[in-house]
CSV table of N, CA and C in Angstrom, one decimal:
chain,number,residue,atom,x,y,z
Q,1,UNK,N,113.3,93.8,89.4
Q,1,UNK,CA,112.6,95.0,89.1
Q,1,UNK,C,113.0,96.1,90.0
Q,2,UNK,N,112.8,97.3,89.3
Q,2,UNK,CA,113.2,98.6,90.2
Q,2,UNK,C,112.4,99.7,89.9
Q,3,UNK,N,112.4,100.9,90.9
Q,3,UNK,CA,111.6,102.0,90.1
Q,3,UNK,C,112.0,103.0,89.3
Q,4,UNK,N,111.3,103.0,88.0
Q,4,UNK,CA,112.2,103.7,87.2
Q,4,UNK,C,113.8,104.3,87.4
Q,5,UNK,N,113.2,105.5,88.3
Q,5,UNK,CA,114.3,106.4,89.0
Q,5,UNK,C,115.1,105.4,89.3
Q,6,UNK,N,116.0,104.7,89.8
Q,6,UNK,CA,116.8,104.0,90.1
Q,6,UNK,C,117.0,103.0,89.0
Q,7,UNK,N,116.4,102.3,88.2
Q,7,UNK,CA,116.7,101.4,87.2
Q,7,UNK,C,118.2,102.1,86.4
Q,8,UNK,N,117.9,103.2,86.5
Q,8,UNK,CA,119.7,103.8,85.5
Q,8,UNK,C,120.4,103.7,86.4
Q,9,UNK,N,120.5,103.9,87.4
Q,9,UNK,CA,121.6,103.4,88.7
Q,9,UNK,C,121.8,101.9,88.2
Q,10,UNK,N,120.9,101.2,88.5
Q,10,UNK,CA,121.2,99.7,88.5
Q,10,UNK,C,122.4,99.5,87.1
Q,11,UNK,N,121.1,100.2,86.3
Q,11,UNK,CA,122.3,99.8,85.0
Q,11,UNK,C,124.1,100.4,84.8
Q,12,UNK,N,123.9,101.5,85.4
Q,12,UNK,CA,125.5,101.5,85.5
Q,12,UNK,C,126.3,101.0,86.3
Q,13,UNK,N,125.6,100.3,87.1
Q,13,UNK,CA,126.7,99.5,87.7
Q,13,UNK,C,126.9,97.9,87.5
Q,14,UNK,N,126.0,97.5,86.8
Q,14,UNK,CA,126.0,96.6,85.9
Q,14,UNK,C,126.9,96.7,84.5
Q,15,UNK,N,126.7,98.2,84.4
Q,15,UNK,CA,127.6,98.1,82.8
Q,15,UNK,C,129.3,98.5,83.2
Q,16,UNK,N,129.6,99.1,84.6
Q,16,UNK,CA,130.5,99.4,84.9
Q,16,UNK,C,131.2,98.2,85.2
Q,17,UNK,N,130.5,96.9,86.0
Q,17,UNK,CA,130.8,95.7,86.3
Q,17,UNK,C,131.1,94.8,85.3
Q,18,UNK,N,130.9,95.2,84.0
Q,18,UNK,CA,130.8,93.8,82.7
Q,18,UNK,C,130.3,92.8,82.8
Q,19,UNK,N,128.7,92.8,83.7
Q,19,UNK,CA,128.0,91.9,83.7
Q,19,UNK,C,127.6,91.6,82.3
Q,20,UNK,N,128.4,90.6,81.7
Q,20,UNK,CA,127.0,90.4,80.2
Q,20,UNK,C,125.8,89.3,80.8
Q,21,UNK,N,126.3,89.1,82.0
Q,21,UNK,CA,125.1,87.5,82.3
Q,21,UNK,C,124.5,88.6,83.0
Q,22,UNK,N,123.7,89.6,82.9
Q,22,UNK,CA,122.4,90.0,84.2
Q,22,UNK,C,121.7,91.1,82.8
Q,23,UNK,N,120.6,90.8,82.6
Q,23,UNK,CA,119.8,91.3,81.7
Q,23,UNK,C,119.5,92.9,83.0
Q,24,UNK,N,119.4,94.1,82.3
Q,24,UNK,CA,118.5,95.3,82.8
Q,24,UNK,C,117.9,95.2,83.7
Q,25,UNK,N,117.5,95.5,84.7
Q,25,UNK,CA,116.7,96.2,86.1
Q,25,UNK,C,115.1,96.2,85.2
Q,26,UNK,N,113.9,95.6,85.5
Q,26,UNK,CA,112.9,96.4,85.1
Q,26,UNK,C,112.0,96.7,85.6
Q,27,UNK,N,111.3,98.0,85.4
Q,27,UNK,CA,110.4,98.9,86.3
Q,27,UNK,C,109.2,98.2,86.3
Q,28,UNK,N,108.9,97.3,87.7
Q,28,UNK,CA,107.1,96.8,87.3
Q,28,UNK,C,106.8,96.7,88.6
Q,29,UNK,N,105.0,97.2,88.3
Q,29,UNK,CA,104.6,97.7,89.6
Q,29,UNK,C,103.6,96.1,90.0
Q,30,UNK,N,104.5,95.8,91.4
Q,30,UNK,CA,103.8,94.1,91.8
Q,30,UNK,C,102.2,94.3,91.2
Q,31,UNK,N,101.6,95.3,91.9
Q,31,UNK,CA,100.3,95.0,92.3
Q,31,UNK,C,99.5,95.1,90.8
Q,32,UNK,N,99.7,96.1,89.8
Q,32,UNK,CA,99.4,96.2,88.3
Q,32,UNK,C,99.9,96.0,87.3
Q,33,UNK,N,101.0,95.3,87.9
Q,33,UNK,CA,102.1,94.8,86.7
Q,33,UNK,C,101.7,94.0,86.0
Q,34,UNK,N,101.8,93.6,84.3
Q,34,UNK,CA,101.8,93.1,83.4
Q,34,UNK,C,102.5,92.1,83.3
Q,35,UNK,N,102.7,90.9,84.1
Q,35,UNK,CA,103.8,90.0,84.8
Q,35,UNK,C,103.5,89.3,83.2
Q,36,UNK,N,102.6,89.3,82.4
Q,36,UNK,CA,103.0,88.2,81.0
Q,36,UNK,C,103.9,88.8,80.4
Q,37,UNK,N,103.4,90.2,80.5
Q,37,UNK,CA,104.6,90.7,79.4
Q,37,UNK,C,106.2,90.7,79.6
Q,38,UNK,N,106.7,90.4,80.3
Q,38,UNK,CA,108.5,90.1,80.6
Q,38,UNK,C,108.9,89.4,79.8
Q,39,UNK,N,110.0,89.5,79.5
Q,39,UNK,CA,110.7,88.6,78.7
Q,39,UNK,C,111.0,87.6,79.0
Q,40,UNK,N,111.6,86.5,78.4
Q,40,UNK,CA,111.7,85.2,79.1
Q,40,UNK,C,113.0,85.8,80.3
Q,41,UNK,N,113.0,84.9,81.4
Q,41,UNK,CA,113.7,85.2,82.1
Q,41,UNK,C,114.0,83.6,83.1
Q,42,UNK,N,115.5,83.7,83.5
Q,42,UNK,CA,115.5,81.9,84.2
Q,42,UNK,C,115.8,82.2,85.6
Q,43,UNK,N,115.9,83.1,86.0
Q,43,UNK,CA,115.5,83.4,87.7
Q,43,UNK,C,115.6,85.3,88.0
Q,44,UNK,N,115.2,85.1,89.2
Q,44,UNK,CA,115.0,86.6,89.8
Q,44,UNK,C,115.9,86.7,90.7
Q,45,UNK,N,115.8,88.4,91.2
Q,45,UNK,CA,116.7,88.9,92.4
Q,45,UNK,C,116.0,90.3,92.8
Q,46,UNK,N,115.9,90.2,94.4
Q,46,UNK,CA,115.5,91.6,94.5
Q,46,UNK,C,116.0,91.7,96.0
Q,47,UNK,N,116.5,93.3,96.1
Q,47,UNK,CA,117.3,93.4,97.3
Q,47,UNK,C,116.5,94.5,98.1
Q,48,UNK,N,116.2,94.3,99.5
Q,48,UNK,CA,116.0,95.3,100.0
Q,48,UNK,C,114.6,96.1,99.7
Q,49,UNK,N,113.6,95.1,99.5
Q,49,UNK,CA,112.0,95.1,98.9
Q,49,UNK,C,111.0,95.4,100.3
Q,50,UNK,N,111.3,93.7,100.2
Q,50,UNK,CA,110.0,93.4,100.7
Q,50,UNK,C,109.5,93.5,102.3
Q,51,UNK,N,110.7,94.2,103.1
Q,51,UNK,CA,110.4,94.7,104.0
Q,51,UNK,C,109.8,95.9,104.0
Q,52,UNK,N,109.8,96.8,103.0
Q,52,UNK,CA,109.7,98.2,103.1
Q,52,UNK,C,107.9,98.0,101.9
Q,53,UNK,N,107.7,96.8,102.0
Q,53,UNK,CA,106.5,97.0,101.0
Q,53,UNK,C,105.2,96.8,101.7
Q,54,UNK,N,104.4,96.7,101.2
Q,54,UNK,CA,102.9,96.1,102.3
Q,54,UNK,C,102.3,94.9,101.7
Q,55,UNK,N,102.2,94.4,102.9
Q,55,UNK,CA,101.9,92.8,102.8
Q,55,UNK,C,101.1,92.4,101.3
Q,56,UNK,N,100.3,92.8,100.8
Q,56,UNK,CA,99.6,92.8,99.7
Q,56,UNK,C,100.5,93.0,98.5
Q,57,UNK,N,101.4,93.5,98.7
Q,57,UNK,CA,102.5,93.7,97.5
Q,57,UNK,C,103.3,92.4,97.7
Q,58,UNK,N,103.8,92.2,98.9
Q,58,UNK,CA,104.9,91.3,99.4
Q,58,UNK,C,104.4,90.1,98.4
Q,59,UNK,N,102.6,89.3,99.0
Q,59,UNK,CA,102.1,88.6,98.2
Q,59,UNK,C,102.6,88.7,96.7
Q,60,UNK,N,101.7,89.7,95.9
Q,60,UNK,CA,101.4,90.1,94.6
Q,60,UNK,C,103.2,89.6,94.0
Q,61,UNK,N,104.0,90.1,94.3
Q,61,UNK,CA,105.1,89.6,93.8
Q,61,UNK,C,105.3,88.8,93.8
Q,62,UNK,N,105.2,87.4,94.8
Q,62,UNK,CA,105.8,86.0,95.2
Q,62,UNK,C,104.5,85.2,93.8
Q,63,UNK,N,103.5,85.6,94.2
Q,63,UNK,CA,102.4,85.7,92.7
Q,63,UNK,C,102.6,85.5,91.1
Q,64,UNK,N,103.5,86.9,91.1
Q,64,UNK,CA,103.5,87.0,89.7
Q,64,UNK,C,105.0,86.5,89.5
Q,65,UNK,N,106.1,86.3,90.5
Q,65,UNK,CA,107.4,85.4,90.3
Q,65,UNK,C,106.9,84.5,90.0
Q,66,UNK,N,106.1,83.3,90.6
Q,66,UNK,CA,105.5,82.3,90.2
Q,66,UNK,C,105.0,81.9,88.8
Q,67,UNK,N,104.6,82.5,88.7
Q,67,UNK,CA,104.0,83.0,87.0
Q,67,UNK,C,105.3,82.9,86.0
Q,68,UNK,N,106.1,83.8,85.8
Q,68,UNK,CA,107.1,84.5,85.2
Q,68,UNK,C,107.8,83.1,85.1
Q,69,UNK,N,108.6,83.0,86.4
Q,69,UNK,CA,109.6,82.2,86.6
Q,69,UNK,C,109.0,80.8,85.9
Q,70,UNK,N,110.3,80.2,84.9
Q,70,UNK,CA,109.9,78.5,84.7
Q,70,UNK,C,110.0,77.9,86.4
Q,71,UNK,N,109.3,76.7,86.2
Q,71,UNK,CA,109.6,75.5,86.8
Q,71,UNK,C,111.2,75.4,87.1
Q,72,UNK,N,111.7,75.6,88.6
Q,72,UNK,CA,112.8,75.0,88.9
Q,72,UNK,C,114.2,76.0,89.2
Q,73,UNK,N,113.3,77.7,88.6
Q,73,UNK,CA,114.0,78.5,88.2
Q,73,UNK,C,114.3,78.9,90.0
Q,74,UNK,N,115.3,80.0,89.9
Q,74,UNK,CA,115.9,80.4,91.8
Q,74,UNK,C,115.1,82.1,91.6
Q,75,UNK,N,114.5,82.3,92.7
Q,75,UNK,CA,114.2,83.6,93.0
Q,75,UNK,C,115.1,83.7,94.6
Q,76,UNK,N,115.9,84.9,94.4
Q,76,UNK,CA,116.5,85.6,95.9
Q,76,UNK,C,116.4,86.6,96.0
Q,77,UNK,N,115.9,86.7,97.2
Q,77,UNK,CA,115.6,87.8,97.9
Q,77,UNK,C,116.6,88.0,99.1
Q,78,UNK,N,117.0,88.9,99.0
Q,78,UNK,CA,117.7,90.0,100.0
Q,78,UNK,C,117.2,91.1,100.8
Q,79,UNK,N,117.6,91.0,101.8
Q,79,UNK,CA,117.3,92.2,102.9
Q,79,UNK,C,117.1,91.9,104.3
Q,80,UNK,N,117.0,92.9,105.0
Q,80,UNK,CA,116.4,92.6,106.2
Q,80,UNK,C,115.0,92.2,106.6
């Protein structure tokens, strides 16, 4: 997930890359996000988050990955 603003970055460098295996960047906010509504999805990635977020967010995502993600699926996280 990313925020809006930057989601079209993501995507061009995804479409510039010829990723066909990495579905769109999507904009969701941890704390009021709509974590049912995502598409099916078989793991995550987020770079350069969850240092810069507040603990309650940090949670709220590890939360709603849980949720989202099947059973067995990889969530990675990057950053400092």
């Amino acid at each position: 997930t990313d925020h809006p603003q930057n989601a079209q970055l993501s995507r061009a460098w995804i479409d510039d890359a010829h990723l066909t295996n990495i579905n769109p960047p999507i904009a969701l906010e941890v704390l009021n996000g709509d974590w049912s509504s995502l598409p099916a999805i078989d793991g995550a990635f987020s770079a350069n988050t969850a240092h810069i977020m507040a603990w309650e967010e940090v949670q709220a995502m590890f939360r709603g990955l849980a949720k989202a993600l099947p059973k067995g699926a990889i969530f990675c996280l990057y950053g400092p």
